[in-house]
Amino acid sequence: MTRTVPRQRFFRYILTGGAAALVDLGGFAMLLQFPVPIALAGTASFALAVLVNYTLTSRFVFQVQPGLQRLPAFALGALAGLCINMGGTLGLSALGFAPVLAKCAGIGMAFLFNYAINAAVIFRR
């Protein structure tokens, strides 16, 4: 596969992160239609988004085959991102923001952290 420069990788990560965010937000909104607590809905939707993000990030952003060797480190970075994401979501929800709006903000809070950890550590060349 052709290697990309950092600026291209960042742009591609915006696209893949956006796709994963749609999975996260869509799953979250769907789960809220059932009597699922915000924290559980947010965590479940985030877990599905991590799998989507790992596959897309591996192939499209860093142009490597997604394999099991990077998945644990990616998942650990995603777990740190989850703490940022859900901290923002729960905090803003407690302040009276609508849960889906709070979740959007939580996703944004975790985005830059996730890119930095992926570029600097997990997919480092």
PDB file of C-alpha atoms in Angstrom, residues 7-90:
ATOM      1  CA  ARG A   7      -1.509  15.768   6.902  1.00  0.00           C
ATOM      2  CA  GLN A   8      -3.223  13.213   4.679  1.00  0.00           C
ATOM      3  CA  ARG A   9      -3.384  10.768   7.578  1.00  0.00           C
ATOM      4  CA  PHE A  10      -5.034  13.372   9.778  1.00  0.00           C
ATOM      5  CA  PHE A  11      -7.619  14.176   7.087  1.00  0.00           C
ATOM      6  CA  ARG A  12      -8.295  10.468   6.603  1.00  0.00           C
ATOM      7  CA  TYR A  13      -8.599  10.042  10.367  1.00  0.00           C
ATOM      8  CA  ILE A  14     -11.247  12.760  10.385  1.00  0.00           C
ATOM      9  CA  LEU A  15     -13.224  10.659   7.885  1.00  0.00           C
ATOM     10  CA  THR A  16     -12.751   7.365   9.707  1.00  0.00           C
ATOM     11  CA  GLY A  17     -13.322   9.002  13.064  1.00  0.00           C
ATOM     12  CA  GLY A  18     -16.480  10.545  11.638  1.00  0.00           C
ATOM     13  CA  ALA A  19     -17.717   7.140  10.482  1.00  0.00           C
ATOM     14  CA  ALA A  20     -16.967   5.646  13.898  1.00  0.00           C
ATOM     15  CA  ALA A  21     -18.639   8.626  15.569  1.00  0.00           C
ATOM     16  CA  LEU A  22     -21.781   7.984  13.523  1.00  0.00           C
ATOM     17  CA  VAL A  23     -21.754   4.361  14.662  1.00  0.00           C
ATOM     18  CA  ASP A  24     -21.211   5.513  18.252  1.00  0.00           C
ATOM     19  CA  LEU A  25     -23.869   8.205  18.172  1.00  0.00           C
ATOM     20  CA  GLY A  26     -26.378   6.106  16.218  1.00  0.00           C
ATOM     21  CA  GLY A  27     -25.983   3.141  18.548  1.00  0.00           C
ATOM     22  CA  PHE A  28     -26.245   5.423  21.569  1.00  0.00           C
ATOM     23  CA  ALA A  29     -29.427   7.088  20.313  1.00  0.00           C
ATOM     24  CA  MET A  30     -30.931   3.706  19.433  1.00  0.00           C
ATOM     25  CA  LEU A  31     -30.171   2.235  22.856  1.00  0.00           C
ATOM     26  CA  LEU A  32     -31.727   5.251  24.569  1.00  0.00           C
ATOM     27  CA  GLN A  33     -35.039   4.247  22.961  1.00  0.00           C
ATOM     28  CA  PHE A  34     -35.025   1.319  25.387  1.00  0.00           C
ATOM     29  CA  PRO A  35     -34.717   1.635  29.175  1.00  0.00           C
ATOM     30  CA  VAL A  36     -30.911   1.586  29.019  1.00  0.00           C
ATOM     31  CA  PRO A  37     -28.942   3.885  31.359  1.00  0.00           C
ATOM     32  CA  ILE A  38     -26.879   6.587  29.639  1.00  0.00           C
ATOM     33  CA  ALA A  39     -23.558   5.133  30.841  1.00  0.00           C
ATOM     34  CA  LEU A  40     -24.364   1.632  29.553  1.00  0.00           C
ATOM     35  CA  ALA A  41     -25.706   2.918  26.228  1.00  0.00           C
ATOM     36  CA  GLY A  42     -22.639   5.103  25.755  1.00  0.00           C
ATOM     37  CA  THR A  43     -20.217   2.322  26.597  1.00  0.00           C
ATOM     38  CA  ALA A  44     -21.907  -0.248  24.339  1.00  0.00           C
ATOM     39  CA  SER A  45     -22.091   2.108  21.367  1.00  0.00           C
ATOM     40  CA  PHE A  46     -18.472   3.130  21.927  1.00  0.00           C
ATOM     41  CA  ALA A  47     -17.313  -0.518  21.923  1.00  0.00           C
ATOM     42  CA  LEU A  48     -18.924  -1.118  18.531  1.00  0.00           C
ATOM     43  CA  ALA A  49     -17.433   2.112  17.215  1.00  0.00           C
ATOM     44  CA  VAL A  50     -13.955   0.990  18.370  1.00  0.00           C
ATOM     45  CA  LEU A  51     -14.140  -2.096  16.159  1.00  0.00           C
ATOM     46  CA  VAL A  52     -15.267  -0.027  13.182  1.00  0.00           C
ATOM     47  CA  ASN A  53     -12.619   2.597  13.878  1.00  0.00           C
ATOM     48  CA  TYR A  54      -9.820   0.042  14.241  1.00  0.00           C
ATOM     49  CA  THR A  55     -10.612  -1.546  10.900  1.00  0.00           C
ATOM     50  CA  LEU A  56     -10.974   1.753   9.040  1.00  0.00           C
ATOM     51  CA  THR A  57      -7.999   3.395  10.746  1.00  0.00           C
ATOM     52  CA  SER A  58      -5.742   0.445  10.004  1.00  0.00           C
ATOM     53  CA  ARG A  59      -6.653   0.215   6.339  1.00  0.00           C
ATOM     54  CA  PHE A  60      -7.481   3.755   5.275  1.00  0.00           C
ATOM     55  CA  VAL A  61      -5.430   6.008   7.558  1.00  0.00           C
ATOM     56  CA  PHE A  62      -2.237   4.089   8.327  1.00  0.00           C
ATOM     57  CA  GLN A  63      -2.533   1.660   5.404  1.00  0.00           C
ATOM     58  CA  VAL A  64      -1.761  -1.541   7.262  1.00  0.00           C
ATOM     59  CA  GLN A  65      -3.739  -4.729   7.555  1.00  0.00           C
ATOM     60  CA  PRO A  66      -5.850  -4.770  10.720  1.00  0.00           C
ATOM     61  CA  GLY A  67      -4.525  -7.628  12.774  1.00  0.00           C
ATOM     62  CA  LEU A  68      -4.582  -8.899  16.286  1.00  0.00           C
ATOM     63  CA  GLN A  69      -1.087  -7.583  17.102  1.00  0.00           C
ATOM     64  CA  ARG A  70      -2.203  -3.909  17.271  1.00  0.00           C
ATOM     65  CA  LEU A  71      -5.754  -4.471  18.469  1.00  0.00           C
ATOM     66  CA  PRO A  72      -4.971  -4.693  22.229  1.00  0.00           C
ATOM     67  CA  ALA A  73      -2.993  -1.428  22.174  1.00  0.00           C
ATOM     68  CA  PHE A  74      -5.683   0.215  20.052  1.00  0.00           C
ATOM     69  CA  ALA A  75      -8.362  -0.986  22.474  1.00  0.00           C
ATOM     70  CA  LEU A  76      -6.364   0.335  25.441  1.00  0.00           C
ATOM     71  CA  GLY A  77      -6.037   3.745  23.768  1.00  0.00           C
ATOM     72  CA  ALA A  78      -9.737   3.612  22.976  1.00  0.00           C
ATOM     73  CA  LEU A  79     -10.469   2.848  26.634  1.00  0.00           C
ATOM     74  CA  ALA A  80      -8.647   6.029  27.624  1.00  0.00           C
ATOM     75  CA  GLY A  81     -10.668   7.807  24.931  1.00  0.00           C
ATOM     76  CA  LEU A  82     -13.819   6.271  26.399  1.00  0.00           C
ATOM     77  CA  CYS A  83     -13.014   7.822  29.766  1.00  0.00           C
ATOM     78  CA  ILE A  84     -12.691  11.226  28.107  1.00  0.00           C
ATOM     79  CA  ASN A  85     -15.782  10.609  25.963  1.00  0.00           C
ATOM     80  CA  MET A  86     -18.042   9.394  28.754  1.00  0.00           C
ATOM     81  CA  GLY A  87     -16.688  11.896  31.257  1.00  0.00           C
ATOM     82  CA  GLY A  88     -17.798  14.662  28.924  1.00  0.00           C
ATOM     83  CA  THR A  89     -21.092  12.926  28.116  1.00  0.00           C
ATOM     84  CA  LEU A  90     -22.050  12.280  31.741  1.00  0.00           C
TER      85      LEU A  90
END
